[in-house]
mmCIF file of C-alpha atoms in Angstrom:
data_model
loop_
_atom_site.group_PDB
_atom_site.id
_atom_site.type_symbol
_atom_site.label_atom_id
_atom_site.label_comp_id
_atom_site.label_asym_id
_atom_site.label_seq_id
_atom_site.Cartn_x
_atom_site.Cartn_y
_atom_site.Cartn_z
ATOM 1 C CA UNK X 1 0.000 0.000 0.000
ATOM 2 C CA UNK X 2 2.797 2.393 0.933
ATOM 3 C CA UNK X 3 4.614 1.674 -2.331
ATOM 4 C CA UNK X 4 1.379 2.235 -4.286
ATOM 5 C CA UNK X 5 0.771 5.602 -2.579
ATOM 6 C CA UNK X 6 4.293 6.695 -3.454
ATOM 7 C CA UNK X 7 3.839 5.482 -7.019
ATOM 8 C CA UNK X 8 0.584 7.415 -7.449
ATOM 9 C CA UNK X 9 2.012 10.658 -6.098
ATOM 10 C CA UNK X 10 5.489 10.265 -7.569
ATOM 11 C CA UNK X 11 7.119 10.428 -4.152
ATOM 12 C CA UNK X 12 10.645 9.021 -3.874
ATOM 13 C CA UNK X 13 13.115 8.704 -1.016
ATOM 14 C CA UNK X 14 15.881 9.416 -3.494
ATOM 15 C CA UNK X 15 14.780 12.994 -4.188
ATOM 16 C CA UNK X 16 13.482 13.772 -0.685
ATOM 17 C CA UNK X 17 9.811 13.986 -1.668
ATOM 18 C CA UNK X 18 8.780 11.467 0.993
ATOM 19 C CA UNK X 19 9.821 10.366 4.473
ATOM 20 C CA UNK X 20 11.000 7.047 5.917
ATOM 21 C CA UNK X 21 8.637 7.526 8.894
ATOM 22 C CA UNK X 22 5.621 5.598 7.445
ATOM 23 C CA UNK X 23 7.824 2.615 6.588
ATOM 24 C CA UNK X 24 9.473 2.817 10.027
ATOM 25 C CA UNK X 25 6.067 2.760 11.736
ATOM 26 C CA UNK X 26 5.177 -0.405 9.793
ATOM 27 C CA UNK X 27 8.482 -2.037 10.765
ATOM 28 C CA UNK X 28 8.040 -1.255 14.473
ATOM 29 C CA UNK X 29 4.395 -2.398 14.477
ATOM 30 C CA UNK X 30 5.544 -5.667 12.901
ATOM 31 C CA UNK X 31 8.206 -6.171 15.579
ATOM 32 C CA UNK X 32 5.747 -5.395 18.383
ATOM 33 C CA UNK X 33 3.188 -7.787 16.890
ATOM 34 C CA UNK X 34 5.833 -10.495 16.617
ATOM 35 C CA UNK X 35 6.762 -10.061 20.278
ATOM 36 C CA UNK X 36 3.121 -10.339 21.293
ATOM 37 C CA UNK X 37 2.730 -13.571 19.323
ATOM 38 C CA UNK X 38 5.868 -15.005 20.953
ATOM 39 C CA UNK X 39 4.553 -14.087 24.406
ATOM 40 C CA UNK X 40 1.214 -15.721 23.631
ATOM 41 C CA UNK X 41 2.979 -18.825 22.325
ATOM 42 C CA UNK X 42 5.103 -19.076 25.477
ATOM 43 C CA UNK X 43 2.092 -18.645 27.758
ATOM 44 C CA UNK X 44 0.224 -21.447 25.986
ATOM 45 C CA UNK X 45 3.004 -23.848 24.976
ATOM 46 C CA UNK X 46 5.937 -22.916 27.190
ATOM 47 C CA UNK X 47 9.279 -23.059 25.408
ATOM 48 C CA UNK X 48 8.141 -25.640 22.872
ATOM 49 C CA UNK X 49 8.336 -24.810 19.203
ATOM 50 C CA UNK X 50 10.625 -22.676 17.104
ATOM 51 C CA UNK X 51 10.524 -18.894 17.091
ATOM 52 C CA UNK X 52 13.157 -18.272 14.427
ATOM 53 C CA UNK X 53 15.155 -20.179 11.825
ATOM 54 C CA UNK X 54 18.076 -20.140 14.284
ATOM 55 C CA UNK X 55 16.062 -22.416 16.600
ATOM 56 C CA UNK X 56 15.636 -25.013 13.852
ATOM 57 C CA UNK X 57 18.267 -27.642 14.586
ATOM 58 C CA UNK X 58 18.246 -29.545 11.284
ATOM 59 C CA UNK X 59 20.350 -27.055 9.301
ATOM 60 C CA UNK X 60 23.996 -26.253 10.165
ATOM 61 C CA UNK X 61 24.385 -23.274 12.493
ATOM 62 C CA UNK X 62 26.305 -21.231 9.920
ATOM 63 C CA UNK X 63 23.494 -21.597 7.375
ATOM 64 C CA UNK X 64 20.884 -20.610 9.960
ATOM 65 C CA UNK X 65 22.965 -17.543 10.772
ATOM 66 C CA UNK X 66 23.168 -16.495 7.115
ATOM 67 C CA UNK X 67 19.472 -17.126 6.545
ATOM 68 C CA UNK X 68 18.661 -14.978 9.564
ATOM 69 C CA UNK X 69 20.952 -12.217 8.292
ATOM 70 C CA UNK X 70 18.877 -11.882 5.116
ATOM 71 C CA UNK X 71 15.945 -10.790 7.272
ATOM 72 C CA UNK X 72 17.958 -7.822 8.541
ATOM 73 C CA UNK X 73 18.671 -6.822 4.950
ATOM 74 C CA UNK X 74 14.961 -7.186 4.177
ATOM 75 C CA UNK X 75 14.118 -4.858 7.085
ATOM 76 C CA UNK X 76 16.584 -2.248 5.826
ATOM 77 C CA UNK X 77 14.954 -2.544 2.419
ATOM 78 C CA UNK X 78 11.543 -2.018 4.042
ATOM 79 C CA UNK X 79 12.808 1.269 5.471
ATOM 80 C CA UNK X 80 14.079 2.171 1.989
ATOM 81 C CA UNK X 81 10.745 1.134 0.457
ATOM 82 C CA UNK X 82 10.754 1.343 -3.309
ATOM 83 C CA UNK X 83 7.841 2.719 -5.328
ATOM 84 C CA UNK X 84 8.336 -0.099 -7.850
ATOM 85 C CA UNK X 85 5.310 -2.323 -7.394
ATOM 86 C CA UNK X 86 7.139 -5.239 -9.015
ATOM 87 C CA UNK X 87 9.532 -5.231 -6.063
ATOM 88 C CA UNK X 88 6.661 -5.401 -3.578
ATOM 89 C CA UNK X 89 4.964 -8.220 -5.516
ATOM 90 C CA UNK X 90 8.243 -10.153 -5.567
ATOM 91 C CA UNK X 91 8.620 -9.644 -1.801
ATOM 92 C CA UNK X 92 5.064 -10.905 -1.259
ATOM 93 C CA UNK X 93 5.869 -13.938 -3.415
ATOM 94 C CA UNK X 94 8.857 -14.708 -1.192
ATOM 95 C CA UNK X 95 6.668 -14.600 1.929
ATOM 96 C CA UNK X 96 3.997 -16.805 0.338
ATOM 97 C CA UNK X 97 6.510 -19.378 -0.899
ATOM 98 C CA UNK X 98 8.136 -19.521 2.536
ATOM 99 C CA UNK X 99 4.730 -20.131 4.132
ATOM 100 C CA UNK X 100 3.948 -22.775 1.510
ATOM 101 C CA UNK X 101 7.220 -24.551 2.294
ATOM 102 C CA UNK X 102 6.376 -24.551 6.013
ATOM 103 C CA UNK X 103 2.975 -26.067 5.214
ATOM 104 C CA UNK X 104 4.602 -28.820 3.147
ATOM 105 C CA UNK X 105 6.990 -29.555 6.003
ATOM 106 C CA UNK X 106 4.241 -29.552 8.625
ATOM 107 C CA UNK X 107 2.193 -32.023 6.541
ATOM 108 C CA UNK X 108 5.345 -34.137 6.127
ATOM 109 C CA UNK X 109 5.193 -33.914 2.340
ATOM 110 C CA UNK X 110 8.838 -32.838 2.410
ATOM 111 C CA UNK X 111 11.531 -33.587 4.967
ATOM 112 C CA UNK X 112 12.792 -30.950 7.418
ATOM 113 C CA UNK X 113 16.071 -30.678 5.503
ATOM 114 C CA UNK X 114 14.204 -30.232 2.212
ATOM 115 C CA UNK X 115 12.158 -27.538 3.927
ATOM 116 C CA UNK X 116 15.325 -25.711 4.941
ATOM 117 C CA UNK X 117 16.694 -26.008 1.401
ATOM 118 C CA UNK X 118 13.463 -24.593 -0.057
ATOM 119 C CA UNK X 119 13.492 -21.777 2.501
ATOM 120 C CA UNK X 120 17.095 -20.895 1.630
ATOM 121 C CA UNK X 121 16.194 -20.753 -2.079
ATOM 122 C CA UNK X 122 13.260 -18.459 -1.314
ATOM 123 C CA UNK X 123 15.454 -16.164 0.791
ATOM 124 C CA UNK X 124 18.050 -16.147 -1.972
ATOM 125 C CA UNK X 125 15.417 -15.054 -4.463
ATOM 126 C CA UNK X 126 14.377 -12.306 -2.069
ATOM 127 C CA UNK X 127 17.957 -11.082 -1.732
ATOM 128 C CA UNK X 128 18.317 -10.948 -5.532
ATOM 129 C CA UNK X 129 15.218 -8.740 -5.703
ATOM 130 C CA UNK X 130 16.580 -6.478 -2.941
ATOM 131 C CA UNK X 131 20.032 -6.216 -4.530
ATOM 132 C CA UNK X 132 18.552 -5.380 -7.937
ATOM 133 C CA UNK X 133 16.389 -2.621 -6.438
ATOM 134 C CA UNK X 134 19.084 -0.972 -4.307
ATOM 135 C CA UNK X 135 21.523 -1.088 -7.229
ATOM 136 C CA UNK X 136 18.993 0.678 -9.457
ATOM 137 C CA UNK X 137 18.474 3.343 -6.800
ATOM 138 C CA UNK X 138 22.182 3.703 -5.910
ATOM 139 C CA UNK X 139 21.675 2.626 -2.287
ATOM 140 C CA UNK X 140 23.707 -0.574 -2.582
ATOM 141 C CA UNK X 141 26.691 0.166 -0.325
ATOM 142 C CA UNK X 142 24.607 1.973 2.287
ATOM 143 C CA UNK X 143 22.005 -0.808 2.456
ATOM 144 C CA UNK X 144 24.616 -3.571 2.623
ATOM 145 C CA UNK X 145 26.489 -1.790 5.441
ATOM 146 C CA UNK X 146 23.315 -1.276 7.472
ATOM 147 C CA UNK X 147 22.024 -4.806 6.889
ATOM 148 C CA UNK X 148 25.308 -6.419 7.917
ATOM 149 C CA UNK X 149 25.786 -4.098 10.903
ATOM 150 C CA UNK X 150 22.311 -4.689 12.320
ATOM 151 C CA UNK X 151 22.686 -8.462 11.882
ATOM 152 C CA UNK X 152 26.004 -8.549 13.759
ATOM 153 C CA UNK X 153 24.768 -6.228 16.525
ATOM 154 C CA UNK X 154 21.693 -8.361 17.106
ATOM 155 C CA UNK X 155 22.911 -11.925 16.555
ATOM 156 C CA UNK X 156 26.477 -11.645 17.862
ATOM 157 C CA UNK X 157 26.272 -8.909 20.460
ATOM 158 C CA UNK X 158 22.670 -9.509 21.534
ATOM 159 C CA UNK X 159 21.740 -5.833 21.361
ATOM 160 C CA UNK X 160 18.073 -4.941 21.860
ATOM 161 C CA UNK X 161 16.360 -4.875 18.471
ATOM 162 C CA UNK X 162 14.333 -1.749 19.275
ATOM 163 C CA UNK X 163 17.520 0.084 20.179
ATOM 164 C CA UNK X 164 19.181 -1.090 16.952
ATOM 165 C CA UNK X 165 16.368 -0.081 14.640
ATOM 166 C CA UNK X 166 15.719 3.103 16.573
ATOM 167 C CA UNK X 167 19.351 4.049 15.927
ATOM 168 C CA UNK X 168 19.023 3.164 12.243
ATOM 169 C CA UNK X 169 15.880 5.270 12.015
ATOM 170 C CA UNK X 170 17.651 8.234 13.637
ATOM 171 C CA UNK X 171 20.671 7.988 11.328
ATOM 172 C CA UNK X 172 19.077 6.943 8.053
ATOM 173 C CA UNK X 173 17.694 10.358 6.967
ATOM 174 C CA UNK X 174 21.263 11.684 7.140
ATOM 175 C CA UNK X 175 22.906 8.572 5.699
ATOM 176 C CA UNK X 176 20.584 8.533 2.700
ATOM 177 C CA UNK X 177 22.651 11.348 1.231
ATOM 178 C CA UNK X 178 25.386 8.749 0.790
ATOM 179 C CA UNK X 179 24.181 7.388 -2.517
ATOM 180 C CA UNK X 180 26.693 5.133 -4.250
ATOM 181 C CA UNK X 181 27.981 7.980 -6.410
ATOM 182 C CA UNK X 182 28.437 10.202 -3.321
ATOM 183 C CA UNK X 183 29.780 7.598 -0.889
ATOM 184 C CA UNK X 184 33.588 7.744 -1.006
ATOM 185 C CA UNK X 185 34.967 4.331 -0.174
ATOM 186 C CA UNK X 186 31.480 2.860 -0.076
ATOM 187 C CA UNK X 187 32.610 -0.425 -1.581
ATOM 188 C CA UNK X 188 35.265 -0.734 1.128
ATOM 189 C CA UNK X 189 32.765 -0.083 3.919
ATOM 190 C CA UNK X 190 30.329 -2.636 2.490
ATOM 191 C CA UNK X 191 33.160 -5.158 2.068
ATOM 192 C CA UNK X 192 34.367 -4.642 5.652
ATOM 193 C CA UNK X 193 30.841 -4.985 7.030
ATOM 194 C CA UNK X 194 30.435 -8.197 5.005
ATOM 195 C CA UNK X 195 33.684 -9.471 6.509
ATOM 196 C CA UNK X 196 32.317 -8.795 10.004
ATOM 197 C CA UNK X 197 29.214 -10.778 9.041
ATOM 198 C CA UNK X 198 31.344 -13.714 7.868
ATOM 199 C CA UNK X 199 33.354 -13.598 11.104
ATOM 200 C CA UNK X 200 30.129 -13.477 13.084
ATOM 201 C CA UNK X 201 28.890 -16.464 11.115
ATOM 202 C CA UNK X 202 32.109 -18.373 11.850
ATOM 203 C CA UNK X 203 31.902 -17.619 15.581
ATOM 204 C CA UNK X 204 28.321 -18.888 15.670
ATOM 205 C CA UNK X 205 29.097 -22.092 13.748
#
């Protein structure tokens, strides 16, 4: 809906004609809703069940770490919401395919390992969509740095997610000036942040 509104009015983050606040509100509402669901699940089922892909013991720990990291990149992309409806439809397709894979696994049509493999393919497709969009909009290095940094802060250092995303929200309006063509050394920053992510992955494996 947000992307459609921007498309209709011709509003773009790139030229400053719209704000990141609406997208940020959606992101924080989603996180709050997720926490409420987890609390409800705990109150009814205790600690049984899996809350995240990192709790799913079938896949190697390093692969669970990398799959989880894609969700941080997806959240950054939500804050940088594109007005290209094709991007939003692709993102919705990723969510639906992931849910379909979980249904197949729950009904034991596919094995748990096959479910993880399907999920990793779906996440990979999502990352390709994200990378294509941020490259087109010259946000590649900025988005990669933020996605990697938030993943490491949360998964390796255990920092509170509201504090992390609150900080991103405070900094992003200023950082958005650092488009790829105006971000000196951007490729080095994105490479270094990716190295930190790989190290974090290794330490968690």
